[in-house]
Coordinates of C-alpha atoms and ligand atoms in Angstrom, one line a residue:
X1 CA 66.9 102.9 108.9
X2 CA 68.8 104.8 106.3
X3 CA 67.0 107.9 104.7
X4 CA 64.8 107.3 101.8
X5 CA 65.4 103.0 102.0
X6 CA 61.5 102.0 102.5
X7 CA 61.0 104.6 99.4
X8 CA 63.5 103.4 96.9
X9 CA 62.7 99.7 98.0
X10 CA 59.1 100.2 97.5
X11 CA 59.8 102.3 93.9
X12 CA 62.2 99.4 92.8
X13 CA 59.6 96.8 93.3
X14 CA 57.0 98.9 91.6
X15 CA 59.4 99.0 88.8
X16 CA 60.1 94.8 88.2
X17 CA 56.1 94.0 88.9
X18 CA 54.9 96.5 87.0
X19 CA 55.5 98.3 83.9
X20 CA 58.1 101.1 83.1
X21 CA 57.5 104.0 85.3
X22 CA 58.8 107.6 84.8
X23 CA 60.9 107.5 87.5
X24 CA 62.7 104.3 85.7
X25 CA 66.2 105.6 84.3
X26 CA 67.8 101.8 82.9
X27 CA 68.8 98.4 84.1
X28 CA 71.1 95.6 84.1
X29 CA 71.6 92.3 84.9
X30 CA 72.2 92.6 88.5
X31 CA 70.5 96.5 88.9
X32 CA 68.2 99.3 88.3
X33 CA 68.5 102.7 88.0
X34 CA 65.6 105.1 89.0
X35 CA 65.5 109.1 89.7
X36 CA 64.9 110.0 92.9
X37 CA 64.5 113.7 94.3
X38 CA 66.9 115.1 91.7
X39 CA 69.5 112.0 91.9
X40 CA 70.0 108.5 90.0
X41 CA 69.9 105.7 92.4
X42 CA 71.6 102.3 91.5
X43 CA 69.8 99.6 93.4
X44 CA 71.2 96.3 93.5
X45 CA 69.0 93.7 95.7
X46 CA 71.2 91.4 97.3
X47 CA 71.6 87.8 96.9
X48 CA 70.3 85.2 99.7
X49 CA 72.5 82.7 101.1
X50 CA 72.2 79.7 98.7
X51 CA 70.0 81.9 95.9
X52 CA 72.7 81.4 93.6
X53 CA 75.2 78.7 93.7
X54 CA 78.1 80.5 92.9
X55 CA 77.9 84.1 94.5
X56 CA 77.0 84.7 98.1
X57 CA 76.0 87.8 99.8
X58 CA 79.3 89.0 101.2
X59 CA 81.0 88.3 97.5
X60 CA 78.6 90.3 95.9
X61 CA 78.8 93.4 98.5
X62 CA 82.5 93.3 98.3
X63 CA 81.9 93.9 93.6
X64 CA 79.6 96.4 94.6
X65 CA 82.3 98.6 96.8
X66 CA 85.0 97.8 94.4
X67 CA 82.2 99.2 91.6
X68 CA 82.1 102.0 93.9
X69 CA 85.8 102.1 93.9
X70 CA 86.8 102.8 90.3
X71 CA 83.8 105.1 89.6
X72 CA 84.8 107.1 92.5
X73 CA 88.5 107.6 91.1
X74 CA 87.0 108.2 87.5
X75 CA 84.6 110.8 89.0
X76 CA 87.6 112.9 90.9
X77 CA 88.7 116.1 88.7
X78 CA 92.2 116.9 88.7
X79 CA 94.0 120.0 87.4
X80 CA 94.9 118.0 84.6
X81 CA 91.2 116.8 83.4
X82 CA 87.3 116.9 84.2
X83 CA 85.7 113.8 85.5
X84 CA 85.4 111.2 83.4
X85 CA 82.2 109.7 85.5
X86 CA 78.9 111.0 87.6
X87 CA 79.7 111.3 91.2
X88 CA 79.0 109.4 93.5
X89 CA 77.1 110.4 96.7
X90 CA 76.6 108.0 99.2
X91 CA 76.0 104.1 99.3
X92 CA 74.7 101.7 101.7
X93 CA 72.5 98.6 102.6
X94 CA 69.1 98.9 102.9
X95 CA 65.9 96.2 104.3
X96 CA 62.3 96.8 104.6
X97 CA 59.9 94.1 106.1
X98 CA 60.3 91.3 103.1
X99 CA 62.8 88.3 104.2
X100 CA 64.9 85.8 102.3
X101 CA 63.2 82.7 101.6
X102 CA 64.6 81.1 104.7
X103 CA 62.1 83.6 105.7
X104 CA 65.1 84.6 108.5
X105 CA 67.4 86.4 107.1
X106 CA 66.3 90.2 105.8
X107 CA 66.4 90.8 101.8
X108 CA 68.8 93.8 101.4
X109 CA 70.0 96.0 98.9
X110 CA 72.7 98.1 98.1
X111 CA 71.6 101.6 96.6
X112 CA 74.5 104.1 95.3
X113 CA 72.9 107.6 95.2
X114 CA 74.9 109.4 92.2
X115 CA 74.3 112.3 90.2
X116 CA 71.6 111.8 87.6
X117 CA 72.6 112.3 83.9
X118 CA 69.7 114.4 82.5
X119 CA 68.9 113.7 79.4
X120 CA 72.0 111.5 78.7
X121 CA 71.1 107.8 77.0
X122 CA 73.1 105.1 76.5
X123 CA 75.6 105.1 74.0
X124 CA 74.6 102.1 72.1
X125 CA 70.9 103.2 72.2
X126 CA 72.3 106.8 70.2
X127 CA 74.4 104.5 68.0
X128 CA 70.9 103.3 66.8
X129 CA 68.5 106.1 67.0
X130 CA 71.6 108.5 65.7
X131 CA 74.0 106.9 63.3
X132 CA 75.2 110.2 61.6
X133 CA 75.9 111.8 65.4
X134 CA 77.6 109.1 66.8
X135 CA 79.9 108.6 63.3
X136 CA 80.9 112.2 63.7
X137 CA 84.5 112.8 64.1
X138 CA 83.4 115.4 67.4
X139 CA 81.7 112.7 69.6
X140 CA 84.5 110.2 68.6
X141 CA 87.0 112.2 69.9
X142 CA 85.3 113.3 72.9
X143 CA 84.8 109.7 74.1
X144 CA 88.9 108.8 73.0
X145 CA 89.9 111.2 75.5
X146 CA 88.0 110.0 78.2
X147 CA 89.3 106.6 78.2
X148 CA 92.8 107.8 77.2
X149 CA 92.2 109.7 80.9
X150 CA 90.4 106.4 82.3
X151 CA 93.7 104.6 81.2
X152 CA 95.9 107.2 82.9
X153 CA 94.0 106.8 85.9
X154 CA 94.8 103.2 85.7
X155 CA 91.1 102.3 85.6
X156 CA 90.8 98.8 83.8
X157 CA 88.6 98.0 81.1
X158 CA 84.8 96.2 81.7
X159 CA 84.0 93.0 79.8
X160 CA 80.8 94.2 79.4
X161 CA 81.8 97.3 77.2
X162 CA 79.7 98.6 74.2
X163 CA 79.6 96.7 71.5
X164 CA 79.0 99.9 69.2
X165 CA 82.1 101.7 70.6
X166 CA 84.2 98.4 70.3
X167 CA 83.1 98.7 66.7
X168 CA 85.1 101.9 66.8
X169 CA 88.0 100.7 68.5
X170 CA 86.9 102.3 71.4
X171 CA 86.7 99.0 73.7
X172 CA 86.0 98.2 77.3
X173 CA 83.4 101.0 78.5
X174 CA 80.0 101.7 78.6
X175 CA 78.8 105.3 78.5
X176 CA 76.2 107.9 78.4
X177 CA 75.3 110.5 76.0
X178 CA 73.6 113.6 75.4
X179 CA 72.5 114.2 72.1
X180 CA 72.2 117.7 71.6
X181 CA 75.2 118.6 73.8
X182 CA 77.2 116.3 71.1
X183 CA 75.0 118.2 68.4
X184 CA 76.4 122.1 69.8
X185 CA 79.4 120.1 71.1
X186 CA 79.7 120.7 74.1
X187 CA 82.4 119.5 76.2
X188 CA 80.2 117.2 78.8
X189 CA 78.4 115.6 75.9
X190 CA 79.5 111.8 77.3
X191 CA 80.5 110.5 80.3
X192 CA 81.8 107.1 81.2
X193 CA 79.8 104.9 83.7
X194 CA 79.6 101.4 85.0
X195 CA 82.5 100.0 86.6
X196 CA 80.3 96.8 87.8
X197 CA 82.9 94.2 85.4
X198 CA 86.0 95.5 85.9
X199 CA 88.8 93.4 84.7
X200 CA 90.8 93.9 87.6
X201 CA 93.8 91.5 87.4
X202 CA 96.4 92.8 89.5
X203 CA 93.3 93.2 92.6
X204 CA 94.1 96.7 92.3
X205 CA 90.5 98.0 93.9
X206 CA 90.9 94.9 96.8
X207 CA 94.1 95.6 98.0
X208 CA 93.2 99.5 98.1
X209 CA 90.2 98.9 100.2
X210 CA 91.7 97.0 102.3
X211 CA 93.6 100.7 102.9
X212 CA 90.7 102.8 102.9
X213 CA 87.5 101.5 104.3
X214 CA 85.2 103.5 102.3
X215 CA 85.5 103.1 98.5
X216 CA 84.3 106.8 98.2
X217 CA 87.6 107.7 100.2
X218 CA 89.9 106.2 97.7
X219 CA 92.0 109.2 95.8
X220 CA 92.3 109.7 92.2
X221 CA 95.8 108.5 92.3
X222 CA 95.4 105.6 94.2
X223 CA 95.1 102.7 91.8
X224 CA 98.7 104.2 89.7
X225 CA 100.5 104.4 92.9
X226 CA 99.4 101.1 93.8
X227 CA 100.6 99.7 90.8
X228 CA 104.0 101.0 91.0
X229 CA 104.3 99.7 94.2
X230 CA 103.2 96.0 93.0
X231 CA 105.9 96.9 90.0
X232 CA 108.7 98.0 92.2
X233 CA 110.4 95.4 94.6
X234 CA 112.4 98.7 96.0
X235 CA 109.5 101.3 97.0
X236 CA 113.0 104.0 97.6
X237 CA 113.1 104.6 94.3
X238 CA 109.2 105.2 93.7
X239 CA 109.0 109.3 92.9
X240 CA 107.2 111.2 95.9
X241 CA 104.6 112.3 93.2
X242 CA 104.1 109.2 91.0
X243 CA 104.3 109.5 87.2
X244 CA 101.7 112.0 85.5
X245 CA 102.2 110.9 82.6
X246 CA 103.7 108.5 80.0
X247 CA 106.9 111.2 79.2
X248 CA 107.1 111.0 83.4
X249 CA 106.6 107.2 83.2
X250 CA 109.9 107.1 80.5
X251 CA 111.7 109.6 82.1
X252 CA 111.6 107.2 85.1
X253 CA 112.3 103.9 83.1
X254 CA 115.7 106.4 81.8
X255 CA 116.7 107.2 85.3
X256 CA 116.6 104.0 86.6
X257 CA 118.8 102.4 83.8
X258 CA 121.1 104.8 84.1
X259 CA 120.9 103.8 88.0
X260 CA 121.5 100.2 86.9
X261 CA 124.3 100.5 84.7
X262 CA 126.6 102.7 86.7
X263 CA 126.1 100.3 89.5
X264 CA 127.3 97.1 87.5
X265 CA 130.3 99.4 85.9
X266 CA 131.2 100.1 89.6
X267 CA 130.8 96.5 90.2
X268 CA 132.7 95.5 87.1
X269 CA 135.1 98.1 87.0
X270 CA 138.7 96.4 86.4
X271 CA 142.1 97.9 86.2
X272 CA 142.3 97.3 82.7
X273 CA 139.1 99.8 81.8
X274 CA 140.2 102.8 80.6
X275 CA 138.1 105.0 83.2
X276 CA 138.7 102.3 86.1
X277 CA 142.7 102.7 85.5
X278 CA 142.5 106.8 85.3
X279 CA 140.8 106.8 88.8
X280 CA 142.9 104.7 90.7
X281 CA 146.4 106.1 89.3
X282 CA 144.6 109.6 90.1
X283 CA 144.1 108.2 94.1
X284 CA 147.4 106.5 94.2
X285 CA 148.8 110.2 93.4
X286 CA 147.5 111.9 95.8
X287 CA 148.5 109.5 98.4
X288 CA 151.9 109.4 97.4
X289 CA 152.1 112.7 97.6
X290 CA 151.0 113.1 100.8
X291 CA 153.4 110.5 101.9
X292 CA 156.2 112.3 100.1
X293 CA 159.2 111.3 102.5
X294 CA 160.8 114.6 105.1
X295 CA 164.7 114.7 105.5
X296 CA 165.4 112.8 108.1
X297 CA 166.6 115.1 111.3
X298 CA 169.6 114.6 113.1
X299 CA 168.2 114.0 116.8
X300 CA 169.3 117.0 118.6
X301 CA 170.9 117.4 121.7
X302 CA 167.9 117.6 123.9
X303 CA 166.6 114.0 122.5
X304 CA 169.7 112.3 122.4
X305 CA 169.7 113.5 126.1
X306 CA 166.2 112.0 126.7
X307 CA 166.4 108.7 125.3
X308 CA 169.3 108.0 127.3
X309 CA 167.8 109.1 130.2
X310 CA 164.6 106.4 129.3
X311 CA 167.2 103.9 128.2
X312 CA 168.3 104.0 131.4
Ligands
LIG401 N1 73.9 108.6 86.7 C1 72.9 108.3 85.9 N2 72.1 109.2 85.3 C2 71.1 108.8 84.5 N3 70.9 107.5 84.1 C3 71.7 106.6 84.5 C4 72.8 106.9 85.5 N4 73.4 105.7 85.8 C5 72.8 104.8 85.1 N5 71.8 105.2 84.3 C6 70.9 104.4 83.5 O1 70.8 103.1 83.9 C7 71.3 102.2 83.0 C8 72.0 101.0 83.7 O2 73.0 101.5 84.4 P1 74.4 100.7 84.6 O3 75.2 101.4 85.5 O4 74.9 100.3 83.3 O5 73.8 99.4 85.3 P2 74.3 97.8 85.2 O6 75.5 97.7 86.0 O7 73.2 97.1 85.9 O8 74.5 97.5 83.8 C9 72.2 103.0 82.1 O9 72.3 102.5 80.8 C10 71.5 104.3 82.0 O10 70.4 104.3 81.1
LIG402 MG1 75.6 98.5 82.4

């Protein structure tokens, strides 16, 4: 059995008989978060065959990894930007003794260990408790930049994004905030999390898993080189490095007409086009000069001598 799965079983179930507990850090629909030992731990307890009529086990697993997925690209730093997301640890499936009610099947659940948020609440919560903070121009900006970075990673938006950040034009994420690092504004004062309804359209996350087993694996430029692939018909003329950024992206969209349009001149160039007519007179030139007739010799002597001799 996986380390620590009877425990964070046992302190889940604790949490959804009983009252709040300490250890309690938030819920969802489909999971709660507890601290464990210094981490966050997202447990999700996995459907039964038949428990719901329109999600079965394997379906849900396979959201979970793609969850896994996106958070683990918005989590990577590159030289470029922080993390956008906490990181995530390990993952896996976990059963103690209960069963499903078919009573033969194991109940299991998927736990995420992550890095715990300390003292970070949810956005929408500090929207309430902190109007003025949350309005300030600071925070505002803080949060812009890490979904302008989300969208440059190519991370979709969730359709279950705050409703208070929508409010601010700021739609499609959830996120977590720390009041007084927004009050001595520090830089990590919010971080994005929650990539459990991602509006995945293109099956970016499915078609990269298919690639790399484990969602942890995936790089941070996975999804955009994915999607220029799915763009591209003609993966030759897909840059080695990807685009960085939009002025890469245009600088791309540039070369490639420019690719485009000398082609169909080539195609289309006739002899009445001014540059068509200049290149062929310069070629028919050169040849004739190299073809420039020699004064004709008189055989001599020898010759005459030997075609006779093979006339003969
Ligand atoms: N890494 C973390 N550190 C601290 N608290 C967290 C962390 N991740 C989640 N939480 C808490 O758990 C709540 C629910 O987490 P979330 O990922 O939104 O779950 P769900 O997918 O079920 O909506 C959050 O609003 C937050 O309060
Ligand atoms: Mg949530």
């Amino acid at each position: 059995m996986k380390k620590y799965c009877k425990k964070l079983i046992e302190m889940y179930n604790e949490i959804n008989k009983l009252n709040k507990k300490d250890y309690y850090l938030g819920n969802g629909k489909f999971s709660t978060t507890i601290l464990y030992k210094g981490y966050a731990y997202k447990i999700y307890p996995i459907v039964c065959e038949g428990e719901e009529i329109n999600l079965s086990s394997a379906k849900q697993i396979n959201d979970i990894r793609e969850e896994i997925g996106w958070q683990t690209v918005a989590s990577k730093t590159s030289k470029e930007f922080k993390k956008i997301s906490p990181t995530i640890y390990k993952h896996y499936i976990c059963s103690d003794n209960e069963k499903c009610k078919d009573s033969r099947h194991a109940k299991t659940y998927y736990i995420i260990k992550m890095e715990y948020l300390k003292d970070y609440i949810d956005v929408d919560k500090f929207a309430m408790e902190n109007n003025e903070l949350f309005n300030n121009d600071f925070f505002l900006n803080k949060i812009k930049e890490l979904v302008e970075e989300k969208n440059r990673r190519n991370i979709p938006n969730v359709s279950d994004g705050s409703p208070n950040l929508r409010d601010k034009n700021v739609a499609g994420v959830q996120a977590l905030v720390n009041i007084e690092k927004v009050r001595n504004k520090k830089d990590d004062c919010v971080y994005l999390i929650d990539f459990g309804n991602v509006m995945d359209y293109d099956n970016i996350m499915k078609k990269l898993l298919i690639e790399h087993e484990d969602p942890l694996k995936i790089p941070i430029d996975g999804p955009n080189k994915l999607k220029l692939l799915i763009e591209h018909e003609d993966p030759l003329e897909i840059p080695i490095d990807g685009p960085k950024n939009e002025l890469k992206l245009r600088e791309r969209e540039i070369r490639q007409d420019r690719r485009t349009i000398s082609r169909l001149r080539s195609r289309s160039r006739s002899r009445t086009t001014g540059d068509g007519i200049k290149k062929i007179k310069r070629r028919r030139r050169r040849r004739t000069k190299r073809r420039r007739p020699t004064k004709k010799r008189r055989p001599t002597k020898k010759r005459r001598a030997g075609k006779s001799s093979r006339a003969r």
